[in-house]
Amino acid sequence: MMAESPRRGVPEATVGRLPGYLRALTGLADRGRSSVSSDELAELTGVRGAQVRKDLSSLGSHGVRGVGYDVTRLSDQIAAELGLLEERPVVIVGIGNLGRALASYSGLATRGFRVAALLDVDPEVVGTEVDGLVVRPLGDLGALAELLSPVAVGVIATPGAAAQDVADLLVEHGVRSILTFAPVVLRLPDAVHVRAVDLASELQILAFHEHQRELAGAGEDVG
Amino acid sequence: MMAESPRRGVPEATVGRLPGYLRALTGLADRGRSSVSSDELAELTGVRGAQVRKDLSSLGSHGVRGVGYDVTRLSDQIAAELGLLEERPVVIVGIGNLGRALASYSGLATRGFRVAALLDVDPEVVGTEVDGLVVRPLGDLGALAELLSPVAVGVIATPGAAAQDVADLLVEHGVRSILTFAPVVLRLPDAVHVRAVDLASELQILAFHEHQRELAGAGEDVG
DNA sequence: TAGTGTGAACTCTTTCACAGCT
DNA sequence: AGCTGTGAAAGAGTTCACACTA
């Protein structure tokens, strides 16, 4: 028989859940579990069982009927899918409190990444050491090419005003995936993947729901 | 005629974009602009024009045909929808680098929030001052009730191992909306709204796309 | 004329429900 | 007996395209 192609195109919504599955599987493996059912994995990650099965089947996964999924095998398969079999370098630009938080976050190392470089423009910050790494001037980016292979992911933790320039610079040096915390919309070539986390937006979304509840409460029967 | 109900139920996907619109509108207002078209707003926020119009119409908004939307009016309307007409208090638990980054983020104040309290368990950290606020012991939460009105939003910036306990404590004290940065799934009553931002997951999602590109590149014509 | 508001088509995602395997 | 894998149904979200109007 011919090798079946595991899948073509994992749906984006599924990709978004893979890290959660991987995290749960790592936890299970640490506790010595060797197999897990879709319902249990669902429980651990806060989704539905059917969802887990659909997601995993889109990876071409093979669970065992009547038993479940092999924890190690599935974990490896997801890690492979995410491209984490090899440690991926991360460059963090902007070493304020946020940049420092990211730089010293041990979860990066345990989940497939290596902080390869810390960059900043502030001469007060450049040269200081964070979690064993010396902060370099932004201009050094070009000199770091060999540290950034396989292609690094860029993290922007600068003030909003600097974010676009930093993003352009990263892209110039070959970065194609950027995680930004700056509250601005980055204009970049379509080929660059950007994920934006905006703290204030997250809070505003929560505020919306809070507000809706307040309205609902006010409108309800009194007494 | 009777007052038309502006809407019933704004779609969740729309809610997720409102903060972006609000940010763009604030920028336009600062630059003295008084009206804006859906296409321009779309351009500024990185979505499509039709999307903007659908979103705004679900708020019961009224743009002017041939002209566009009134910047101030629309901005106020979105702020109202998000419940930001009154400053909403935020409690931050876990004053490590990340908690400090959040505490000193000026974007909170400019976007409808007030950092009402900083809490931590570490005696080394309790009593220190961050951005003009003294860090209090976690146990003080009960004593802060008056600071936390209207109902506060809780932010969890603790290590994963502490997150569930902190979340339970927040909920006990009336918090119904939580933003967590801890890489764990929180088990809370359904009535509590939780948004989880997991840095490593974000990077893994980017890594997935990076990896796909590498596969595609390797499979392509060479030369 | 420029630009909104919106039904209708389309696409993506989730959920259901059950056949089929171990 | 238990649990996966998956078509089919249902539900969300997005995009199209155009009538309408200031």
GROMACS .gro file of N, CA and C in nm, chain A residues 7-8 10 12 15-16 18-20 22-23 42-46 80-84 88 90 97-98 100-102 104-105 107-108 111-113 150-155 176-179 181-185 187 191-195 197-215, chain B residues 7-8 10 12 15-16 18-20 22-23 42-46 80-84 88 90 97-98 100-102 104-105 107-108 111-113 150-155 176-179 181-185 187 191-195 197-215:
model
  450
    7ARG      N    1  -0.240   1.443   0.576
    7ARG     CA    2  -0.346   1.545   0.564
    7ARG      C    3  -0.300   1.650   0.461
    8ARG      N    4  -0.392   1.723   0.411
    8ARG     CA    5  -0.352   1.842   0.338
    8ARG      C    6  -0.429   1.957   0.400
   10VAL      N    7  -0.433   2.169   0.764
   10VAL     CA    8  -0.501   2.161   0.893
   10VAL      C    9  -0.579   2.292   0.909
   12GLU      N   10  -0.735   2.625   1.037
   12GLU     CA   11  -0.677   2.723   1.128
   12GLU      C   12  -0.730   2.709   1.271
   15VAL      N   13  -0.542   2.437   1.432
   15VAL     CA   14  -0.405   2.478   1.466
   15VAL      C   15  -0.405   2.553   1.600
   16GLY      N   16  -0.503   2.637   1.618
   16GLY     CA   17  -0.513   2.714   1.741
   16GLY      C   18  -0.530   2.629   1.865
   18LEU      N   19  -0.401   2.306   1.886
   18LEU     CA   20  -0.293   2.208   1.902
   18LEU      C   21  -0.203   2.237   2.022
   19PRO      N   22  -0.165   2.363   2.046
   19PRO     CA   23  -0.080   2.388   2.163
   19PRO      C   24  -0.146   2.343   2.292
   20GLY      N   25  -0.276   2.358   2.302
   20GLY     CA   26  -0.348   2.314   2.421
   20GLY      C   27  -0.342   2.164   2.438
   22LEU      N   28  -0.115   1.971   2.317
   22LEU     CA   29   0.024   1.935   2.347
   22LEU      C   30   0.055   1.957   2.495
   23ARG      N   31   0.008   2.066   2.547
   23ARG     CA   32   0.031   2.097   2.688
   23ARG      C   33  -0.031   1.988   2.777
   42ALA      N   34  -1.039   1.624   2.599
   42ALA     CA   35  -1.132   1.736   2.584
   42ALA      C   36  -1.151   1.806   2.719
   43GLU      N   37  -1.176   1.726   2.819
   43GLU     CA   38  -1.194   1.775   2.955
   43GLU      C   39  -1.074   1.860   2.999
   44LEU      N   40  -0.955   1.807   2.969
   44LEU     CA   41  -0.832   1.875   3.012
   44LEU      C   42  -0.807   2.006   2.939
   45THR      N   43  -0.864   2.018   2.820
   45THR     CA   44  -0.831   2.137   2.741
   45THR      C   45  -0.950   2.230   2.725
   46GLY      N   46  -1.063   2.188   2.782
   46GLY     CA   47  -1.179   2.276   2.776
   46GLY      C   48  -1.251   2.279   2.643
   80ALA      N   49   0.563   1.758   1.596
   80ALA     CA   50   0.614   1.757   1.459
   80ALA      C   51   0.533   1.853   1.372
   81GLU      N   52   0.402   1.846   1.389
   81GLU     CA   53   0.314   1.930   1.310
   81GLU      C   54   0.344   2.079   1.334
   82LEU      N   55   0.375   2.109   1.459
   82LEU     CA   56   0.403   2.248   1.495
   82LEU      C   57   0.548   2.288   1.462
   83GLY      N   58   0.622   2.192   1.410
   83GLY     CA   59   0.760   2.226   1.373
   83GLY      C   60   0.849   2.245   1.494
   84LEU      N   61   0.822   2.169   1.599
   84LEU     CA   62   0.896   2.190   1.724
   84LEU      C   63   0.993   2.078   1.754
   88ARG      N   64   1.316   2.615   1.813
   88ARG     CA   65   1.306   2.730   1.725
   88ARG      C   66   1.351   2.855   1.799
   90VAL      N   67   1.391   3.243   1.909
   90VAL     CA   68   1.303   3.358   1.927
   90VAL      C   69   1.389   3.481   1.952
   97ASN      N   70   0.971   4.587   3.094
   97ASN     CA   71   0.916   4.484   3.183
   97ASN      C   72   0.861   4.367   3.105
   98LEU      N   73   0.788   4.398   2.999
   98LEU     CA   74   0.727   4.291   2.921
   98LEU      C   75   0.833   4.204   2.854
  100ARG      N   76   1.133   4.160   2.942
  100ARG     CA   77   1.200   4.082   3.044
  100ARG      C   78   1.115   3.964   3.088
  101ALA      N   79   0.987   3.990   3.102
  101ALA     CA   80   0.897   3.880   3.141
  101ALA      C   81   0.907   3.766   3.039
  102LEU      N   82   0.906   3.802   2.913
  102LEU     CA   83   0.913   3.701   2.807
  102LEU      C   84   1.048   3.631   2.810
  104SER      N   85   1.250   3.578   3.044
  104SER     CA   86   1.278   3.489   3.156
  104SER      C   87   1.166   3.387   3.178
  105TYR      N   88   1.079   3.377   3.082
  105TYR     CA   89   0.968   3.282   3.093
  105TYR      C   90   1.018   3.142   3.060
  107GLY      N   91   0.862   2.876   3.036
  107GLY     CA   92   0.772   2.802   2.948
  107GLY      C   93   0.819   2.800   2.802
  108LEU      N   94   0.900   2.897   2.765
  108LEU     CA   95   0.949   2.897   2.627
  108LEU      C   96   1.041   2.777   2.603
  111ARG      N   97   0.877   2.444   2.590
  111ARG     CA   98   0.775   2.422   2.488
  111ARG      C   99   0.827   2.445   2.347
  112GLY      N  100   0.955   2.425   2.330
  112GLY     CA  101   1.008   2.417   2.195
  112GLY      C  102   1.087   2.537   2.145
  113PHE      N  103   1.109   2.635   2.233
  113PHE     CA  104   1.176   2.755   2.186
  113PHE      C  105   1.307   2.781   2.259
  150PRO      N  106   1.710   2.745   1.269
  150PRO     CA  107   1.615   2.774   1.163
  150PRO      C  108   1.545   2.907   1.187
  151VAL      N  109   1.483   2.956   1.082
  151VAL     CA  110   1.429   3.091   1.085
  151VAL      C  111   1.359   3.124   1.216
  152ALA      N  112   1.401   3.233   1.274
  152ALA     CA  113   1.351   3.272   1.405
  152ALA      C  114   1.213   3.336   1.397
  153VAL      N  115   1.148   3.333   1.511
  153VAL     CA  116   1.024   3.405   1.529
  153VAL      C  117   1.058   3.535   1.601
  154GLY      N  118   1.001   3.645   1.559
  154GLY     CA  119   1.027   3.773   1.624
  154GLY      C  120   0.917   3.810   1.721
  155VAL      N  121   0.956   3.865   1.834
  155VAL     CA  122   0.858   3.913   1.931
  155VAL      C  123   0.880   4.062   1.953
  176ARG      N  124   0.981   3.592   0.935
  176ARG     CA  125   0.854   3.582   0.863
  176ARG      C  126   0.736   3.556   0.955
  177SER      N  127   0.765   3.549   1.084
  177SER     CA  128   0.660   3.524   1.182
  177SER      C  129   0.683   3.618   1.299
  178ILE      N  130   0.581   3.694   1.331
  178ILE     CA  131   0.598   3.795   1.435
  178ILE      C  132   0.483   3.790   1.533
  179LEU      N  133   0.521   3.794   1.660
  179LEU     CA  134   0.422   3.809   1.766
  179LEU      C  135   0.441   3.949   1.822
  181PHE      N  136   0.307   4.272   2.074
  181PHE     CA  137   0.226   4.317   2.186
  181PHE      C  138   0.196   4.465   2.174
  182ALA      N  139   0.242   4.526   2.067
  182ALA     CA  140   0.221   4.669   2.049
  182ALA      C  141   0.080   4.694   1.997
  183PRO      N  142   0.013   4.795   2.052
  183PRO     CA  143  -0.126   4.820   2.013
  183PRO      C  144  -0.136   4.900   1.885
  184VAL      N  145  -0.079   4.847   1.780
  184VAL     CA  146  -0.089   4.912   1.648
  184VAL      C  147  -0.105   4.802   1.543
  185VAL      N  148  -0.165   4.838   1.432
  185VAL     CA  149  -0.178   4.743   1.322
  185VAL      C  150  -0.050   4.749   1.239
  187ARG      N  151   0.180   4.700   0.920
  187ARG     CA  152   0.168   4.687   0.774
  187ARG      C  153   0.290   4.612   0.724
  191ALA      N  154   0.324   3.778   0.306
  191ALA     CA  155   0.394   3.654   0.336
  191ALA      C  156   0.436   3.645   0.483
  192VAL      N  157   0.432   3.758   0.551
  192VAL     CA  158   0.471   3.757   0.693
  192VAL      C  159   0.349   3.727   0.779
  193HIS      N  160   0.364   3.632   0.867
  193HIS     CA  161   0.256   3.596   0.959
  193HIS      C  162   0.267   3.680   1.085
  194VAL      N  163   0.160   3.748   1.119
  194VAL     CA  164   0.162   3.831   1.240
  194VAL      C  165   0.052   3.786   1.334
  195ARG      N  166   0.085   3.772   1.459
  195ARG     CA  167  -0.017   3.755   1.561
  195ARG      C  168  -0.003   3.871   1.657
  197VAL      N  169  -0.119   4.047   2.015
  197VAL     CA  170  -0.185   4.035   2.144
  197VAL      C  171  -0.190   4.175   2.201
  198ASP      N  172  -0.312   4.223   2.221
  198ASP     CA  173  -0.325   4.359   2.274
  198ASP      C  174  -0.400   4.351   2.407
  199LEU      N  175  -0.324   4.380   2.510
  199LEU     CA  176  -0.377   4.370   2.644
  199LEU      C  177  -0.505   4.449   2.666
  200ALA      N  178  -0.503   4.574   2.623
  200ALA     CA  179  -0.620   4.659   2.646
  200ALA      C  180  -0.740   4.605   2.569
  201SER      N  181  -0.718   4.552   2.451
  201SER     CA  182  -0.829   4.495   2.375
  201SER      C  183  -0.889   4.375   2.447
  202GLU      N  184  -0.803   4.294   2.502
  202GLU     CA  185  -0.852   4.178   2.577
  202GLU      C  186  -0.941   4.223   2.692
  203LEU      N  187  -0.894   4.324   2.762
  203LEU     CA  188  -0.973   4.374   2.875
  203LEU      C  189  -1.103   4.437   2.828
  204GLN      N  190  -1.098   4.504   2.715
  204GLN     CA  191  -1.220   4.566   2.663
  204GLN      C  192  -1.323   4.461   2.625
  205ILE      N  193  -1.276   4.351   2.572
  205ILE     CA  194  -1.369   4.243   2.537
  205ILE      C  195  -1.434   4.188   2.664
  206LEU      N  196  -1.354   4.172   2.769
  206LEU     CA  197  -1.411   4.130   2.897
  206LEU      C  198  -1.508   4.234   2.950
  207ALA      N  199  -1.471   4.359   2.935
  207ALA     CA  200  -1.557   4.468   2.983
  207ALA      C  201  -1.692   4.466   2.912
  208PHE      N  202  -1.688   4.434   2.784
  208PHE     CA  203  -1.814   4.423   2.709
  208PHE      C  204  -1.907   4.323   2.776
  209HIS      N  205  -1.856   4.206   2.804
  209HIS     CA  206  -1.941   4.103   2.863
  209HIS      C  207  -1.988   4.142   3.002
  210GLU      N  208  -1.897   4.202   3.077
  210GLU     CA  209  -1.933   4.251   3.209
  210GLU      C  210  -2.049   4.351   3.198
  211HIS      N  211  -2.036   4.441   3.105
  211HIS     CA  212  -2.137   4.544   3.082
  211HIS      C  213  -2.271   4.483   3.043
  212GLN      N  214  -2.267   4.383   2.956
  212GLN     CA  215  -2.390   4.317   2.913
  212GLN      C  216  -2.461   4.256   3.034
  213ARG      N  217  -2.380   4.198   3.122
  213ARG     CA  218  -2.438   4.138   3.240
  213ARG      C  219  -2.503   4.244   3.328
  214GLU      N  220  -2.438   4.358   3.336
  214GLU     CA  221  -2.495   4.466   3.417
  214GLU      C  222  -2.629   4.511   3.358
  215LEU      N  223  -2.633   4.525   3.228
  215LEU     CA  224  -2.757   4.563   3.162
  215LEU      C  225  -2.865   4.458   3.188
  230ARG      N  226  -2.990   4.691   1.895
  230ARG     CA  227  -2.947   4.556   1.855
  230ARG      C  228  -2.988   4.457   1.965
  231ARG      N  229  -2.992   4.331   1.928
  231ARG     CA  230  -2.999   4.230   2.033
  231ARG      C  231  -2.888   4.132   2.004
  233VAL      N  232  -2.470   4.134   1.999
  233VAL     CA  233  -2.364   4.162   1.904
  233VAL      C  234  -2.285   4.032   1.889
  235GLU      N  235  -2.007   3.760   1.867
  235GLU     CA  236  -1.880   3.756   1.938
  235GLU      C  237  -1.763   3.803   1.849
  238VAL      N  238  -1.759   4.170   1.853
  238VAL     CA  239  -1.708   4.222   1.980
  238VAL      C  240  -1.555   4.224   1.977
  239GLY      N  241  -1.499   4.119   1.925
  239GLY     CA  242  -1.354   4.108   1.918
  239GLY      C  243  -1.289   4.216   1.834
  241LEU      N  244  -1.432   4.533   1.800
  241LEU     CA  245  -1.467   4.668   1.848
  241LEU      C  246  -1.347   4.743   1.907
  242PRO      N  247  -1.264   4.677   1.988
  242PRO     CA  248  -1.150   4.750   2.042
  242PRO      C  249  -1.061   4.809   1.932
  243GLY      N  250  -1.044   4.736   1.824
  243GLY     CA  251  -0.964   4.785   1.713
  243GLY      C  252  -1.025   4.909   1.649
  245LEU      N  253  -1.225   5.114   1.795
  245LEU     CA  254  -1.217   5.223   1.891
  245LEU      C  255  -1.079   5.286   1.890
  246ARG      N  256  -0.979   5.202   1.883
  246ARG     CA  257  -0.841   5.252   1.878
  246ARG      C  258  -0.819   5.340   1.756
  265ALA      N  259  -1.160   5.030   0.774
  265ALA     CA  260  -1.117   4.893   0.746
  265ALA      C  261  -0.966   4.890   0.723
  266GLU      N  262  -0.921   4.981   0.643
  266GLU     CA  263  -0.778   4.993   0.612
  266GLU      C  264  -0.696   5.010   0.741
  267LEU      N  265  -0.747   5.095   0.829
  267LEU     CA  266  -0.675   5.124   0.954
  267LEU      C  267  -0.673   5.008   1.052
  268THR      N  268  -0.771   4.919   1.039
  268THR     CA  269  -0.779   4.812   1.138
  268THR      C  270  -0.746   4.675   1.078
  269GLY      N  271  -0.720   4.674   0.948
  269GLY     CA  272  -0.681   4.549   0.886
  269GLY      C  273  -0.796   4.452   0.861
  303ALA      N  274  -1.951   5.303   2.472
  303ALA     CA  275  -2.070   5.270   2.551
  303ALA      C  276  -2.098   5.121   2.544
  304GLU      N  277  -2.089   5.067   2.425
  304GLU     CA  278  -2.115   4.925   2.404
  304GLU      C  279  -2.019   4.840   2.487
  305LEU      N  280  -1.895   4.886   2.497
  305LEU     CA  281  -1.794   4.811   2.571
  305LEU      C  282  -1.801   4.839   2.721
  306GLY      N  283  -1.895   4.927   2.759
  306GLY     CA  284  -1.908   4.955   2.902
  306GLY      C  285  -1.794   5.037   2.956
  307LEU      N  286  -1.739   5.125   2.873
  307LEU     CA  287  -1.621   5.200   2.913
  307LEU      C  288  -1.651   5.346   2.942
  311ARG      N  289  -1.327   5.129   3.438
  311ARG     CA  290  -1.345   4.999   3.503
  311ARG      C  291  -1.218   4.959   3.576
  313VAL      N  292  -0.928   4.736   3.750
  313VAL     CA  293  -0.857   4.614   3.717
  313VAL      C  294  -0.772   4.574   3.839
  320ASN      N  295   0.766   4.022   3.658
  320ASN     CA  296   0.791   4.111   3.544
  320ASN      C  297   0.664   4.138   3.465
  321LEU      N  298   0.587   4.032   3.444
  321LEU     CA  299   0.467   4.050   3.364
  321LEU      C  300   0.365   4.139   3.436
  323ARG      N  301   0.421   4.360   3.653
  323ARG     CA  302   0.471   4.498   3.652
  323ARG      C  303   0.450   4.563   3.516
  324ALA      N  304   0.473   4.485   3.413
  324ALA     CA  305   0.452   4.538   3.278
  324ALA      C  306   0.307   4.584   3.263
  325LEU      N  307   0.216   4.503   3.311
  325LEU     CA  308   0.074   4.537   3.300
  325LEU      C  309   0.041   4.658   3.386
  327SER      N  310   0.221   4.899   3.479
  327SER     CA  311   0.273   5.028   3.435
  327SER      C  312   0.240   5.059   3.289
  328TYR      N  313   0.149   4.980   3.233
  328TYR     CA  314   0.112   5.002   3.094
  328TYR      C  315   0.013   5.119   3.085
  330GLY      N  316  -0.142   5.230   2.844
  330GLY     CA  317  -0.254   5.203   2.756
  330GLY      C  318  -0.382   5.166   2.832
  331LEU      N  319  -0.365   5.119   2.954
  331LEU     CA  320  -0.485   5.084   3.031
  331LEU      C  321  -0.564   5.209   3.065
  334ARG      N  322  -0.744   5.373   2.785
  334ARG     CA  323  -0.844   5.294   2.715
  334ARG      C  324  -0.954   5.241   2.805
  335GLY      N  325  -0.978   5.314   2.912
  335GLY     CA  326  -1.098   5.288   2.989
  335GLY      C  327  -1.081   5.217   3.122
  336PHE      N  328  -0.955   5.191   3.160
  336PHE     CA  329  -0.935   5.114   3.283
  336PHE      C  330  -0.857   5.190   3.388
  373PRO      N  331  -1.728   4.996   3.977
  373PRO     CA  332  -1.807   4.880   3.934
  373PRO      C  333  -1.720   4.755   3.924
  374VAL      N  334  -1.787   4.642   3.921
  374VAL     CA  335  -1.717   4.514   3.929
  374VAL      C  336  -1.587   4.511   3.849
  375ALA      N  337  -1.483   4.475   3.917
  375ALA     CA  338  -1.351   4.476   3.856
  375ALA      C  339  -1.326   4.357   3.766
  376VAL      N  340  -1.230   4.377   3.679
  376VAL     CA  341  -1.179   4.268   3.598
  376VAL      C  342  -1.051   4.219   3.665
  377GLY      N  343  -1.033   4.089   3.672
  377GLY     CA  344  -0.913   4.034   3.734
  377GLY      C  345  -0.812   3.991   3.630
  378VAL      N  346  -0.686   4.018   3.657
  378VAL     CA  347  -0.579   3.974   3.569
  378VAL      C  348  -0.485   3.884   3.647
  399ARG      N  349  -1.604   3.851   3.793
  399ARG     CA  350  -1.672   3.763   3.699
  399ARG      C  351  -1.605   3.762   3.563
  400SER      N  352  -1.496   3.839   3.551
  400SER     CA  353  -1.424   3.846   3.424
  400SER      C  354  -1.276   3.838   3.454
  401ILE      N  355  -1.211   3.744   3.391
  401ILE     CA  356  -1.070   3.720   3.422
  401ILE      C  357  -0.988   3.709   3.294
  402LEU      N  358  -0.877   3.780   3.296
  402LEU     CA  359  -0.778   3.765   3.190
  402LEU      C  360  -0.659   3.693   3.252
  404PHE      N  361  -0.281   3.491   3.211
  404PHE     CA  362  -0.162   3.465   3.130
  404PHE      C  363  -0.098   3.333   3.170
  405ALA      N  364  -0.161   3.264   3.264
  405ALA     CA  365  -0.104   3.139   3.311
  405ALA      C  366  -0.138   3.027   3.214
  406PRO      N  367  -0.042   2.942   3.185
  406PRO     CA  368  -0.064   2.836   3.086
  406PRO      C  369  -0.135   2.715   3.144
  407VAL      N  370  -0.252   2.739   3.199
  407VAL     CA  371  -0.333   2.629   3.251
  407VAL      C  372  -0.480   2.658   3.217
  408VAL      N  373  -0.559   2.553   3.208
  408VAL     CA  374  -0.702   2.571   3.184
  408VAL      C  375  -0.769   2.594   3.319
  410ARG      N  376  -1.068   2.608   3.579
  410ARG     CA  377  -1.200   2.549   3.600
  410ARG      C  378  -1.280   2.644   3.687
  414ALA      N  379  -2.059   3.109   3.466
  414ALA     CA  380  -2.094   3.251   3.465
  414ALA      C  381  -1.971   3.341   3.461
  415VAL      N  382  -1.855   3.285   3.488
  415VAL     CA  383  -1.733   3.366   3.485
  415VAL      C  384  -1.674   3.366   3.344
  416HIS      N  385  -1.645   3.482   3.295
  416HIS     CA  386  -1.584   3.495   3.162
  416HIS      C  387  -1.433   3.491   3.175
  417VAL      N  388  -1.371   3.400   3.104
  417VAL     CA  389  -1.226   3.391   3.110
  417VAL      C  390  -1.167   3.410   2.971
  418ARG      N  391  -1.065   3.491   2.962
  418ARG     CA  392  -0.986   3.496   2.839
  418ARG      C  393  -0.844   3.458   2.877
  420VAL      N  394  -0.449   3.421   2.761
  420VAL     CA  395  -0.343   3.453   2.665
  420VAL      C  396  -0.224   3.369   2.705
  421ASP      N  397  -0.184   3.280   2.616
  421ASP     CA  398  -0.070   3.195   2.648
  421ASP      C  399   0.039   3.221   2.546
  422LEU      N  400   0.144   3.282   2.597
  422LEU     CA  401   0.255   3.321   2.513
  422LEU      C  402   0.311   3.207   2.431
  423ALA      N  403   0.338   3.094   2.498
  423ALA     CA  404   0.400   2.982   2.427
  423ALA      C  405   0.305   2.929   2.319
  424SER      N  406   0.175   2.928   2.347
  424SER     CA  407   0.080   2.884   2.245
  424SER      C  408   0.083   2.975   2.123
  425GLU      N  409   0.091   3.103   2.148
  425GLU     CA  410   0.098   3.198   2.036
  425GLU      C  411   0.220   3.169   1.950
  426LEU      N  412   0.331   3.146   2.016
  426LEU     CA  413   0.453   3.117   1.940
  426LEU      C  414   0.442   2.985   1.867
  427GLN      N  415   0.378   2.889   1.929
  427GLN     CA  416   0.363   2.759   1.863
  427GLN      C  417   0.276   2.769   1.739
  428ILE      N  418   0.176   2.853   1.745
  428ILE     CA  419   0.091   2.873   1.627
  428ILE      C  420   0.172   2.936   1.515
  429LEU      N  421   0.255   3.033   1.550
  429LEU     CA  422   0.344   3.091   1.449
  429LEU      C  423   0.442   2.986   1.397
  430ALA      N  424   0.492   2.905   1.489
  430ALA     CA  425   0.588   2.801   1.448
  430ALA      C  426   0.524   2.705   1.348
  431PHE      N  427   0.397   2.675   1.370
  431PHE     CA  428   0.326   2.588   1.277
  431PHE      C  429   0.333   2.645   1.135
  432HIS      N  430   0.300   2.772   1.123
  432HIS     CA  431   0.298   2.833   0.989
  432HIS      C  432   0.438   2.839   0.930
  433GLU      N  433   0.534   2.872   1.014
  433GLU     CA  434   0.673   2.875   0.970
  433GLU      C  435   0.714   2.737   0.916
  434HIS      N  436   0.677   2.636   0.988
  434HIS     CA  437   0.709   2.498   0.952
  434HIS      C  438   0.643   2.459   0.820
  435GLN      N  439   0.518   2.497   0.804
  435GLN     CA  440   0.447   2.467   0.678
  435GLN      C  441   0.521   2.528   0.561
  436ARG      N  442   0.568   2.650   0.583
  436ARG     CA  443   0.641   2.717   0.475
  436ARG      C  444   0.768   2.642   0.442
  437GLU      N  445   0.835   2.595   0.545
  437GLU     CA  446   0.958   2.520   0.521
  437GLU      C  447   0.929   2.394   0.441
  438LEU      N  448   0.823   2.324   0.475
  438LEU     CA  449   0.783   2.205   0.401
  438LEU      C  450   0.753   2.240   0.256
   0.00000   0.00000   0.00000
